[in-house]
JSON list of C-alpha atoms in Angstrom, two decimals:
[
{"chain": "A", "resi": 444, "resn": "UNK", "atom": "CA", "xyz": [178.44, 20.93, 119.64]},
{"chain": "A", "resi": 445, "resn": "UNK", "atom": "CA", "xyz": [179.02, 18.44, 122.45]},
{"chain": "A", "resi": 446, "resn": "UNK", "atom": "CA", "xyz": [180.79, 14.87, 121.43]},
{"chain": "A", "resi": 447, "resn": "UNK", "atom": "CA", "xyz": [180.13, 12.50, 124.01]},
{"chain": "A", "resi": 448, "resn": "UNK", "atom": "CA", "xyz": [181.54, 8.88, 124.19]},
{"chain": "A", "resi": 449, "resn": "UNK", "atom": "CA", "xyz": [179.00, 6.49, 125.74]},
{"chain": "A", "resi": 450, "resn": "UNK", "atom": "CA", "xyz": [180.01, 3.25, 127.49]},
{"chain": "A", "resi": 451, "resn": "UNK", "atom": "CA", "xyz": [177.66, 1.02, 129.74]},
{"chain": "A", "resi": 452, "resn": "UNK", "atom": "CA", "xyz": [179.30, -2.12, 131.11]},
{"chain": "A", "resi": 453, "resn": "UNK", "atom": "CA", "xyz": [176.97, -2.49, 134.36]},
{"chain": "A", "resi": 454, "resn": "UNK", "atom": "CA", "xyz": [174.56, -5.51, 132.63]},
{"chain": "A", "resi": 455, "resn": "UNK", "atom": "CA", "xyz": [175.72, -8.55, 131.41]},
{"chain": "A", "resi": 456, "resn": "UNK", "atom": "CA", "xyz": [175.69, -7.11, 127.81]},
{"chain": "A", "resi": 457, "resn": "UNK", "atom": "CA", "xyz": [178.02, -4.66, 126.52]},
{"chain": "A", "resi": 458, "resn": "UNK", "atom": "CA", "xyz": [177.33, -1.30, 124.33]},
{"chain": "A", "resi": 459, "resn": "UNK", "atom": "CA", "xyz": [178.72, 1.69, 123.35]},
{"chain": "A", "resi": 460, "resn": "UNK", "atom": "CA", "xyz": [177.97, 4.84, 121.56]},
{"chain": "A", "resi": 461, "resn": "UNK", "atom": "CA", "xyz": [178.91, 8.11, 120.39]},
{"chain": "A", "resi": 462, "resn": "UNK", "atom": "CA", "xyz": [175.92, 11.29, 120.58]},
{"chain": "A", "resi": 463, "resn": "UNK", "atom": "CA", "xyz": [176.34, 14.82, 119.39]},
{"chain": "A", "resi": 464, "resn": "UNK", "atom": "CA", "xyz": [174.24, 17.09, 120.88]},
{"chain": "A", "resi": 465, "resn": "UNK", "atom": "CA", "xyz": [172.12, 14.39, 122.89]},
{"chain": "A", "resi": 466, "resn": "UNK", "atom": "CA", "xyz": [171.79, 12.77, 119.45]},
{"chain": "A", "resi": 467, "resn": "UNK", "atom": "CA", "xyz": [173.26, 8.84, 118.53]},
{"chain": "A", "resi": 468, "resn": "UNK", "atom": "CA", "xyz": [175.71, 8.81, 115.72]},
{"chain": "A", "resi": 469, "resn": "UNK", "atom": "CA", "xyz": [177.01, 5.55, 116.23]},
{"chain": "A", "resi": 470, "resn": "UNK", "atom": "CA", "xyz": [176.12, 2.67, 118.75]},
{"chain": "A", "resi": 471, "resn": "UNK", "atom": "CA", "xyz": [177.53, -0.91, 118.73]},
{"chain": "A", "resi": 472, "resn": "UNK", "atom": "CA", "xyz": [176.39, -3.75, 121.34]},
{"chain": "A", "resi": 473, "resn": "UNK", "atom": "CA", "xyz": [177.35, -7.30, 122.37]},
{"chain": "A", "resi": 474, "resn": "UNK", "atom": "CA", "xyz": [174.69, -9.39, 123.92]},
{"chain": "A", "resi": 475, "resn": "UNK", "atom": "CA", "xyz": [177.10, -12.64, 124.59]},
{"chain": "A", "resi": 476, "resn": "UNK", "atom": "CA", "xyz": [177.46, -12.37, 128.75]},
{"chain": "A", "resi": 477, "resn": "UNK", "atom": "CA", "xyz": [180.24, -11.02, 130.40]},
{"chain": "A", "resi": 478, "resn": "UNK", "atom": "CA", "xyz": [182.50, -9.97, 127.69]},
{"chain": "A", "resi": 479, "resn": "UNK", "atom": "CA", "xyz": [183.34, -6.40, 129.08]},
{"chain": "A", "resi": 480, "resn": "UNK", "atom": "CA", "xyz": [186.92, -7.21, 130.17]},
{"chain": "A", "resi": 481, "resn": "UNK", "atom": "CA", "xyz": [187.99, -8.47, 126.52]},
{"chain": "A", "resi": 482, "resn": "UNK", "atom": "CA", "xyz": [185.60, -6.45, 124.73]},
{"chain": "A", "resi": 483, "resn": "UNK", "atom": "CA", "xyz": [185.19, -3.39, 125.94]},
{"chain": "A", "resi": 484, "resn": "UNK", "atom": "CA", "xyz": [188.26, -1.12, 124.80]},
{"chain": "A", "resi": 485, "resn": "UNK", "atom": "CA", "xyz": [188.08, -3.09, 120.93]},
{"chain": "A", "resi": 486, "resn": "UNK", "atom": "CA", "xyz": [184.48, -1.73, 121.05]},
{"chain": "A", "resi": 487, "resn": "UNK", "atom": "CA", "xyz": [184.57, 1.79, 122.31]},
{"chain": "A", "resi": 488, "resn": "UNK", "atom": "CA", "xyz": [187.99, 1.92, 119.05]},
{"chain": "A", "resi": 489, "resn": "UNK", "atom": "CA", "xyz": [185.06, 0.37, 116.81]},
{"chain": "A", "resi": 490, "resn": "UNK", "atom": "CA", "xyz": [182.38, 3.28, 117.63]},
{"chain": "A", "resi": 491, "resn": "UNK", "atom": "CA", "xyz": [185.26, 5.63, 117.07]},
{"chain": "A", "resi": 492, "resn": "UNK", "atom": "CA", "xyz": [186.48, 4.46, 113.59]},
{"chain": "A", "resi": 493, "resn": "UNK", "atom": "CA", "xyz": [182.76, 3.94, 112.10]},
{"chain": "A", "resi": 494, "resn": "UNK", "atom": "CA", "xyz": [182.25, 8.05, 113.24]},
{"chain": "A", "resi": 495, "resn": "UNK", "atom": "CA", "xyz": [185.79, 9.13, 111.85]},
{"chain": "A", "resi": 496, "resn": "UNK", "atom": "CA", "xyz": [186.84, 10.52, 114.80]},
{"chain": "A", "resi": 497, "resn": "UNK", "atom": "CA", "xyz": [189.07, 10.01, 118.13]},
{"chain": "A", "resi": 498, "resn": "UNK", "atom": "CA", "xyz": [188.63, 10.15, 121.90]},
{"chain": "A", "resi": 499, "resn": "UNK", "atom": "CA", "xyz": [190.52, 13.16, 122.13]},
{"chain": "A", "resi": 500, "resn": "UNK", "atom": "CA", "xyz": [187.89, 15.13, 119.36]},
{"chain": "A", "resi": 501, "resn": "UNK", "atom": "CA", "xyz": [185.30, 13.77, 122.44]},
{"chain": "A", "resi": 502, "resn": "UNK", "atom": "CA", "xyz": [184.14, 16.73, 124.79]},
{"chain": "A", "resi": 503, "resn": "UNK", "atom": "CA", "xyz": [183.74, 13.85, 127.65]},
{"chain": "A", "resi": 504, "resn": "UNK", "atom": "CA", "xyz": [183.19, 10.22, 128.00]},
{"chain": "A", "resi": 505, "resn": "UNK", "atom": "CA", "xyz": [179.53, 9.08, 130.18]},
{"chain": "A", "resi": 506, "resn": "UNK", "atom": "CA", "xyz": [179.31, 5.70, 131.58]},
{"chain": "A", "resi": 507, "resn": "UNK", "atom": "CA", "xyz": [177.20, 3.86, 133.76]},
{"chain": "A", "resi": 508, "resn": "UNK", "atom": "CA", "xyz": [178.14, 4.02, 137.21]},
{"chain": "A", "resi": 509, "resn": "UNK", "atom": "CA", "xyz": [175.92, 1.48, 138.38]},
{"chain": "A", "resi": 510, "resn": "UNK", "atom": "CA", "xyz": [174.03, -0.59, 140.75]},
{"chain": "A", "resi": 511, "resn": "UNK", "atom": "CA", "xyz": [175.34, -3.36, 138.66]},
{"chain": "A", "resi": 512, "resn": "UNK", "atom": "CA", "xyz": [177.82, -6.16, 138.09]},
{"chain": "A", "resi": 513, "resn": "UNK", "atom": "CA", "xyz": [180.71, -5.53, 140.30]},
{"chain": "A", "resi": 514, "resn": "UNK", "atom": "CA", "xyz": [183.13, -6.93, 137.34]},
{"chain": "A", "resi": 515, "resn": "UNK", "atom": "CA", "xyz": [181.16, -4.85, 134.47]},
{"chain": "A", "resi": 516, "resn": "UNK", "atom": "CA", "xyz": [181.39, -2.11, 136.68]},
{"chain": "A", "resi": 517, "resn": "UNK", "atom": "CA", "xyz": [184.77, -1.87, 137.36]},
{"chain": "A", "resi": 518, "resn": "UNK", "atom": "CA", "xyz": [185.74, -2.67, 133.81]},
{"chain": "A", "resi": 519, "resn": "UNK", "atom": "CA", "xyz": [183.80, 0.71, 132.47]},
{"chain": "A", "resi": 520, "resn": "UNK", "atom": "CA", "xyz": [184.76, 2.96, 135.15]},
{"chain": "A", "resi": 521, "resn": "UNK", "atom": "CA", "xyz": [188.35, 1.56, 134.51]},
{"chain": "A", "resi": 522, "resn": "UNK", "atom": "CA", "xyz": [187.80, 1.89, 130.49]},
{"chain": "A", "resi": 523, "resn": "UNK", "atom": "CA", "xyz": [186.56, 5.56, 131.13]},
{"chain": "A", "resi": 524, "resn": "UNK", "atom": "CA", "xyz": [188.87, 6.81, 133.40]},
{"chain": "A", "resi": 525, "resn": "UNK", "atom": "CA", "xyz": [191.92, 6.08, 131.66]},
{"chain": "A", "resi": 526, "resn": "UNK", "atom": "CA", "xyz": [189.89, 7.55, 128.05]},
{"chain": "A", "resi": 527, "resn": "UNK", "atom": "CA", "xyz": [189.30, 10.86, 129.78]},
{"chain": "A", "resi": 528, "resn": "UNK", "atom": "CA", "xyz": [192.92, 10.70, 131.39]},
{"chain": "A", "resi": 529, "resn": "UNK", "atom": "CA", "xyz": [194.40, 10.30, 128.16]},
{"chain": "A", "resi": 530, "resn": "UNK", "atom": "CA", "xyz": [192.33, 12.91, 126.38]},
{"chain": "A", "resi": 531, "resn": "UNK", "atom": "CA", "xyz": [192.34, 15.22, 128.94]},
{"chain": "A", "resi": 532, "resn": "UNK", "atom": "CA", "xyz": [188.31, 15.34, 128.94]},
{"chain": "A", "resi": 533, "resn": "UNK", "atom": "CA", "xyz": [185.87, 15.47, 131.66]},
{"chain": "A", "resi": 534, "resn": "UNK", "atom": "CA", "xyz": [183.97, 12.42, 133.08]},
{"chain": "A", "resi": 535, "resn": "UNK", "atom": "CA", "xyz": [180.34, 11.84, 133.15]},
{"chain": "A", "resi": 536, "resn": "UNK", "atom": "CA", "xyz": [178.65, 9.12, 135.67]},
{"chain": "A", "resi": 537, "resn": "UNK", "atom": "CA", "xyz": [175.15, 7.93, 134.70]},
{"chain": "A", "resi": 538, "resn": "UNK", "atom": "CA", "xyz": [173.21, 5.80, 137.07]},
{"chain": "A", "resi": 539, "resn": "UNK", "atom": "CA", "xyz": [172.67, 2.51, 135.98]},
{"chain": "A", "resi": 540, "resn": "UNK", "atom": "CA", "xyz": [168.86, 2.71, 136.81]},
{"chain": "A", "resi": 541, "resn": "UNK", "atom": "CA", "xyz": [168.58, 6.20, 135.20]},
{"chain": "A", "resi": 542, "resn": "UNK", "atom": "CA", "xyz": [169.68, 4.68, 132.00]},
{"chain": "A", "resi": 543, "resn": "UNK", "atom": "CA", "xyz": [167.00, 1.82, 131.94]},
{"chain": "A", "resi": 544, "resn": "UNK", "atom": "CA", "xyz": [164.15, 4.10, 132.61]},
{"chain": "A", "resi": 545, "resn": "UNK", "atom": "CA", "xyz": [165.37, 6.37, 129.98]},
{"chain": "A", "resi": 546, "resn": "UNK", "atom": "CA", "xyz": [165.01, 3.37, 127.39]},
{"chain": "A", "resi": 547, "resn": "UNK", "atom": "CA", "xyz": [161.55, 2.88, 128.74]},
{"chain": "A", "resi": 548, "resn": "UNK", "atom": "CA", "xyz": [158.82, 2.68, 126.55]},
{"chain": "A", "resi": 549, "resn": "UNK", "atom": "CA", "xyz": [156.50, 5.01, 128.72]},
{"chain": "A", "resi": 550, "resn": "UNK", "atom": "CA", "xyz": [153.55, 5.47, 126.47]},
{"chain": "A", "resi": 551, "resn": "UNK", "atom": "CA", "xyz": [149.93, 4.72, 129.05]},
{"chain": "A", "resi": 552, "resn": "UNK", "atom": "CA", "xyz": [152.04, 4.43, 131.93]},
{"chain": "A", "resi": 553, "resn": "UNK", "atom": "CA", "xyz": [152.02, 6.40, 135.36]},
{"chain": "A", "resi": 554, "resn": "UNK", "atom": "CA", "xyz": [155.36, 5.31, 136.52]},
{"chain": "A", "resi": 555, "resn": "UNK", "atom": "CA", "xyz": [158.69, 3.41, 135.82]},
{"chain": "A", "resi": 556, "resn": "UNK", "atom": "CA", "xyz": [160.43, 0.80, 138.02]},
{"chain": "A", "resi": 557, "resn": "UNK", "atom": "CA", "xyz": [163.64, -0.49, 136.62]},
{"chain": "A", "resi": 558, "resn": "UNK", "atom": "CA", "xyz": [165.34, -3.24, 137.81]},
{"chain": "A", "resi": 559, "resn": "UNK", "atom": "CA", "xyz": [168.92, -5.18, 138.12]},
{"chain": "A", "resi": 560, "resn": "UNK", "atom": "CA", "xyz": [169.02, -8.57, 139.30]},
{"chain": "A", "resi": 561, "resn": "UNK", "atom": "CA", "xyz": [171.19, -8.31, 142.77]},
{"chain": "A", "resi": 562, "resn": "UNK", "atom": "CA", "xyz": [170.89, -11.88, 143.22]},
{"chain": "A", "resi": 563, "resn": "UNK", "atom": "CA", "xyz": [170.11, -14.06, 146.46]},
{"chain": "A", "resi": 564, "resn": "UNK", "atom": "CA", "xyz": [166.42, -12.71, 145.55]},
{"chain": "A", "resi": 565, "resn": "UNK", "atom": "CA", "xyz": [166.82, -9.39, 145.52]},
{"chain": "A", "resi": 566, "resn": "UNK", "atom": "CA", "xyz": [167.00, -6.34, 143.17]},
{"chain": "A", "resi": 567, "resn": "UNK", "atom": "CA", "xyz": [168.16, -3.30, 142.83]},
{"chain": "A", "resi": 568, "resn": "UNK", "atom": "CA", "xyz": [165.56, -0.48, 142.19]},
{"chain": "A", "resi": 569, "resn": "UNK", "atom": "CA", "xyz": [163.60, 2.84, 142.54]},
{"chain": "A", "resi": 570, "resn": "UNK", "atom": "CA", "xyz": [160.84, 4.64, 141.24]},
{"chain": "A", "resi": 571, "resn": "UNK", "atom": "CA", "xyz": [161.04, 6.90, 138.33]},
{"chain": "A", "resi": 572, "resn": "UNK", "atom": "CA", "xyz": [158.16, 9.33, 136.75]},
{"chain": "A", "resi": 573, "resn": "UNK", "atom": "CA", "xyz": [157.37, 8.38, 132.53]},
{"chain": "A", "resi": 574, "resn": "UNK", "atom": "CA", "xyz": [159.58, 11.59, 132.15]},
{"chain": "A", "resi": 575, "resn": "UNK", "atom": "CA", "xyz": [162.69, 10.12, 133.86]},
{"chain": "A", "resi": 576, "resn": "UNK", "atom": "CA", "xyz": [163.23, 11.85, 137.02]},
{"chain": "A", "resi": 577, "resn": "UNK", "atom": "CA", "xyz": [163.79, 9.30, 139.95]},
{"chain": "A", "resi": 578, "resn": "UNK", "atom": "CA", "xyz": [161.24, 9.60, 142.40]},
{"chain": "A", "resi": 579, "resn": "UNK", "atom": "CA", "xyz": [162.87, 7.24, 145.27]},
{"chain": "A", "resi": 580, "resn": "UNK", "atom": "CA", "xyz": [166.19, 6.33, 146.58]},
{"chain": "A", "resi": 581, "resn": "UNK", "atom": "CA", "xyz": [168.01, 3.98, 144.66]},
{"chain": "A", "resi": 582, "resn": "UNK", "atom": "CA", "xyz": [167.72, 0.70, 147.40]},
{"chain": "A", "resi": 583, "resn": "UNK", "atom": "CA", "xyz": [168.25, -3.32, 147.18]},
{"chain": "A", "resi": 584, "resn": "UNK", "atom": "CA", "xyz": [165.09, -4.53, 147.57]},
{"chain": "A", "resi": 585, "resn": "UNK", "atom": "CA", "xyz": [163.43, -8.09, 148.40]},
{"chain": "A", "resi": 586, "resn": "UNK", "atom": "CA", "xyz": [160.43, -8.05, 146.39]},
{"chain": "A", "resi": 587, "resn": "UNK", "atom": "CA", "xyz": [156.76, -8.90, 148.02]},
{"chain": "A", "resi": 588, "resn": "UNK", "atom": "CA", "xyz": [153.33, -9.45, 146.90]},
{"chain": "A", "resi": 589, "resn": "UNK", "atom": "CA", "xyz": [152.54, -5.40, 148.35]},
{"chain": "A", "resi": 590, "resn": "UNK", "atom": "CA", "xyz": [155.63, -4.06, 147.10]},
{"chain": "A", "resi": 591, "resn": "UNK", "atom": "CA", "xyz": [155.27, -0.95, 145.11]},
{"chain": "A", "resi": 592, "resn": "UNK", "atom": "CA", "xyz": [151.26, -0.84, 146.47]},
{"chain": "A", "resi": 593, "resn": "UNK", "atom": "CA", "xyz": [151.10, 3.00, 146.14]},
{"chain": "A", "resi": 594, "resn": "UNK", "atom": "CA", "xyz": [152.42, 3.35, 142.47]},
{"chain": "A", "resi": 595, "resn": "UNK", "atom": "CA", "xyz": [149.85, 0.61, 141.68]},
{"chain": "A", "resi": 596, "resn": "UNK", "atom": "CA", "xyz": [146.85, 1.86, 142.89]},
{"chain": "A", "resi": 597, "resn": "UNK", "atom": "CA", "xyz": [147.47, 5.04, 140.93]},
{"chain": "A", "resi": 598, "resn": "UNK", "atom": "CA", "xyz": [148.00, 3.50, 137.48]},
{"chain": "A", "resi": 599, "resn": "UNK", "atom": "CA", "xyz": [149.91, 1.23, 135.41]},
{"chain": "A", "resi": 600, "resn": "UNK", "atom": "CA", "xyz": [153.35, 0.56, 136.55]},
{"chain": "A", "resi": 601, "resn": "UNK", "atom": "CA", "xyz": [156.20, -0.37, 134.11]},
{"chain": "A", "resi": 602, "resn": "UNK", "atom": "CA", "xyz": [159.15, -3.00, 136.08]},
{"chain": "A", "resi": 603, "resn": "UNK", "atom": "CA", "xyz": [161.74, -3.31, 133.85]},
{"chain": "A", "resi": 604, "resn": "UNK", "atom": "CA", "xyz": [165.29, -4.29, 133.41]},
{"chain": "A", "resi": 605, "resn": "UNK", "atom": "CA", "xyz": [166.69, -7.63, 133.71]},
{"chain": "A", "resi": 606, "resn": "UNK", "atom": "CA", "xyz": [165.44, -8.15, 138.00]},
{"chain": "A", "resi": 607, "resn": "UNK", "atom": "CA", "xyz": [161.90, -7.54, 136.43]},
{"chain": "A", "resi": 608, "resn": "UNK", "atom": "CA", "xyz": [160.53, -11.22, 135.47]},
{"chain": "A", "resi": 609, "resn": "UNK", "atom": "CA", "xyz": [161.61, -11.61, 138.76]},
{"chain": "A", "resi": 610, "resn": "UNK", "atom": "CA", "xyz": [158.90, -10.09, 140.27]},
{"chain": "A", "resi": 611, "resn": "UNK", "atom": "CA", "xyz": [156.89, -11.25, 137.78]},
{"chain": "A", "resi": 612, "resn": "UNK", "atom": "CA", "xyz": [155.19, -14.07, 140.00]},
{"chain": "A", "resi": 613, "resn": "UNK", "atom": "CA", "xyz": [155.26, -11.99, 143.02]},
{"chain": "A", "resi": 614, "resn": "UNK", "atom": "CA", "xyz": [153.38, -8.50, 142.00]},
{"chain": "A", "resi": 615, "resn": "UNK", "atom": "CA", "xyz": [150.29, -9.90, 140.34]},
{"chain": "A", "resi": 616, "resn": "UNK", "atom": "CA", "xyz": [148.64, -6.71, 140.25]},
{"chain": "A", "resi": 617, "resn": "UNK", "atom": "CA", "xyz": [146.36, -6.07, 137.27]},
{"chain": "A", "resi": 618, "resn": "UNK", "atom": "CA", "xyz": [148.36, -2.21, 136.52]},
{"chain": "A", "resi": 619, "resn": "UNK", "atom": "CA", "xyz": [151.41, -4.25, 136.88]},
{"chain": "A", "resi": 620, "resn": "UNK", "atom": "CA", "xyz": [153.18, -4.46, 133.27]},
{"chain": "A", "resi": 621, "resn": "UNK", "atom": "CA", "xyz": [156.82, -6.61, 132.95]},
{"chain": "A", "resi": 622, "resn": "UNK", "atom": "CA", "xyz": [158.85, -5.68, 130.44]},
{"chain": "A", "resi": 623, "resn": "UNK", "atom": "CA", "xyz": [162.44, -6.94, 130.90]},
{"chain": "A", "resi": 624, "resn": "UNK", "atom": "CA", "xyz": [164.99, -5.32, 128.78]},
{"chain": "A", "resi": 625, "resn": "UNK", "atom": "CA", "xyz": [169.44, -4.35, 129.60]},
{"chain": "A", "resi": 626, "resn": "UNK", "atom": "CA", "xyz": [170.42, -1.11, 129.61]},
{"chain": "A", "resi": 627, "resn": "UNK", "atom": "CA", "xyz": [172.18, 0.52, 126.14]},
{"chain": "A", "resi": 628, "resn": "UNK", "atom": "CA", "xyz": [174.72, 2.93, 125.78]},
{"chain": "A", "resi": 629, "resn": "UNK", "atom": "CA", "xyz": [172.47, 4.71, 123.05]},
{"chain": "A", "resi": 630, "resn": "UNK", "atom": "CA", "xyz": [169.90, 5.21, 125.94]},
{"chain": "A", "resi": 631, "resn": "UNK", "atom": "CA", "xyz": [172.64, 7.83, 127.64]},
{"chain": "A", "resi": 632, "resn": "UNK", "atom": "CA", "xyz": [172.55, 10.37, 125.42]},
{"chain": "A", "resi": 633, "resn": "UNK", "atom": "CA", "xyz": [170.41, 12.55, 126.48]},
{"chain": "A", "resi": 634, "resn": "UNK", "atom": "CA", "xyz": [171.09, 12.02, 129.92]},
{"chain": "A", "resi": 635, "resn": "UNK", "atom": "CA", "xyz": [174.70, 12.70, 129.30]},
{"chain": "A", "resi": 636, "resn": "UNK", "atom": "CA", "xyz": [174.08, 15.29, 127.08]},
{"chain": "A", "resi": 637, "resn": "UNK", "atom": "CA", "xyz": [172.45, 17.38, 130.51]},
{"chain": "A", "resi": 638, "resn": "UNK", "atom": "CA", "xyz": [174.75, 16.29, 132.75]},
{"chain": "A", "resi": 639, "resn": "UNK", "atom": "CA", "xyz": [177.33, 17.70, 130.22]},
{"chain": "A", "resi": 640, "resn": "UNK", "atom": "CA", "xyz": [175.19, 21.32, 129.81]},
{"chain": "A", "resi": 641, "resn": "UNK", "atom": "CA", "xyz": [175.57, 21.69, 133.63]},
{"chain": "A", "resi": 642, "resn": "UNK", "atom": "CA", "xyz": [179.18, 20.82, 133.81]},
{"chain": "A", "resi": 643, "resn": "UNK", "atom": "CA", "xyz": [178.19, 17.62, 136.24]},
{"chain": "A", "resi": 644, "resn": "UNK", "atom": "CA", "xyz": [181.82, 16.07, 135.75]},
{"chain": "A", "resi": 645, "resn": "UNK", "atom": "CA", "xyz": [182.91, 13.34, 138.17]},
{"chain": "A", "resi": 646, "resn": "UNK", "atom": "CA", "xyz": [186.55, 13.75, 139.54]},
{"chain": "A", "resi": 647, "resn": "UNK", "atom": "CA", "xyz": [188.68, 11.58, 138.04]},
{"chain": "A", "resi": 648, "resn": "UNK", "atom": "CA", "xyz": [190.95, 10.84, 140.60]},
{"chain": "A", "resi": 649, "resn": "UNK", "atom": "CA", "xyz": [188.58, 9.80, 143.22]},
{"chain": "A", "resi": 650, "resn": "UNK", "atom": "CA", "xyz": [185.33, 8.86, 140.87]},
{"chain": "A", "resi": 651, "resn": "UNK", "atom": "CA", "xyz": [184.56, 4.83, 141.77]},
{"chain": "A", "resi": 652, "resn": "UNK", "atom": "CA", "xyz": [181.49, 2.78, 140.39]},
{"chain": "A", "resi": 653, "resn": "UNK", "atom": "CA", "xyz": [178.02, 2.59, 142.66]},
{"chain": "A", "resi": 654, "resn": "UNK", "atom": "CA", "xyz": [177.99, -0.72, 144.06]},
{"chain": "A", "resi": 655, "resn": "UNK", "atom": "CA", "xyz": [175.06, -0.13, 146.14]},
{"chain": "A", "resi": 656, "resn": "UNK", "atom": "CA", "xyz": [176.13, -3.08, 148.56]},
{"chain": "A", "resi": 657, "resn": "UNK", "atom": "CA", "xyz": [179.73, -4.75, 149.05]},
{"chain": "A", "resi": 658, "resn": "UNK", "atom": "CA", "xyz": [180.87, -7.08, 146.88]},
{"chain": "A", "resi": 659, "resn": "UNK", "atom": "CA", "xyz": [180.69, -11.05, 148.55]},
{"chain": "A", "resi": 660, "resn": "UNK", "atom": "CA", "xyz": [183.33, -13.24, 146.99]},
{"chain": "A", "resi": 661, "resn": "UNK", "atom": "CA", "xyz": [182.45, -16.71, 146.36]},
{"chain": "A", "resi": 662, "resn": "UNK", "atom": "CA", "xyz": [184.43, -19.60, 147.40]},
{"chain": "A", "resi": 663, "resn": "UNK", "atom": "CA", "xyz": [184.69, -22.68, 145.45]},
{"chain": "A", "resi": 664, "resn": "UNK", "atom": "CA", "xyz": [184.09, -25.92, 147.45]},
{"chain": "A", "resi": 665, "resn": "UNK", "atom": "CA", "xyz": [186.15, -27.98, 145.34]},
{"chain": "A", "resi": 666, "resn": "UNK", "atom": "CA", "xyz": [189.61, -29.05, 146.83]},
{"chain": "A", "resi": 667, "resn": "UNK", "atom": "CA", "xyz": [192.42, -27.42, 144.56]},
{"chain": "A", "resi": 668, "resn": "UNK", "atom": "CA", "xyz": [194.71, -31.20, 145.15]}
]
């Protein structure tokens, strides 16, 4: 039997889980933004406690490796890291769009398009089959009216994720169908789960998050005196 600990941190929410076998056994979430620095280690303890177990019963730990929020990002990875250090169990790195398609309510539909918000208009994306295999590189993408023409023309298309009422106004295609939705630690299971069956392990000492593109600090224009 294969324990996995489940942690996604790249949304503005929070979640995590525990799965046996590809299967949830416990799954907690916080929807109040931007929590994962205070919240995240408290809730991967609480997931632990309501199962009856500890990290080091885990076989691994899975979290989402991103696109994402830079912050979230490096707060999971972080969290992960030093869980699988501790424990002396393998890492697992799920992308962040893999995980949103695998939540994805497929049912009618020829193909998946999740989506983070990147900001400054853009999103990040790619195409997935119903069945959850990624079709496209994983890009940032400035939506237009023709974007994802080919996928259209052959059937309904699902854009999800939280970049997808973005788009909403843009793609006005009748197969077009927005759903917006975060992605969930519960939604890794099964993709951790595989990962775990072919002994896809990241390497802890070198494993950083996907940022997709470099981070841009902001600078405040208010005077500090």
């Amino acid at each position: 039997m294969a324990r996995i600990l489940l942690l996604e941190t790249a949304a503005a929410t929070l979640s995590a889980a525990l799965c046996e076998d590809g299967k949830v056994i416990v799954s907690r979430r916080c929807d109040t933004p931007r929590m994962q620095a205070s919240l995240a280690a408290p809730m991967v303890k609480e997931v632990l406690d309501a199962a009856g177990t500890g990290v080091k019963d885990c076989d691994a730990v899975a979290v989402s490796k991103g696109p994402g929020s830079y912050t979230g990002l490096r707060v999971g990875v972080s969290t992960a890291k030093g869980l699988c250090f501790g424990a002396g169990i393998p890492l697992i790195g799920i992308g962040t769009l893999d995980i949103i398609a695998a939540g994805a309510d497929t049912a009618g539909i020829s193909a998946v398009v999740p989506m983070i918000d990147a900001r400054r208009m853009e999103v990040y994306t790619a195409v997935f089959s119903p069945e959850g295999e990624r079709l496209t590189p994983v890009e940032a993408m400035v939506v237009k009216e023709d974007s994802f023409a080919d996928e259209l023309s052959r059937g309904s298309v699902l854009f999800t994720g939280d970049g997808a009422l973005k788009c909403a106004d843009i793609i006005r295609h009748p197969n077009a169908v927005f759903r917006p939705s975060v992605p969930e630690a519960a939604d890794m299971a099964g993709l951790a789960f595989r990962a775990w069956q072919k002994k896809q392990f990241e390497d802890l000492a070198y494993f950083e998050p996907f940022y997709l593109k470099d981070f841009i600090a902001t600078v405040s224009r208010k005077s500090l005196f």
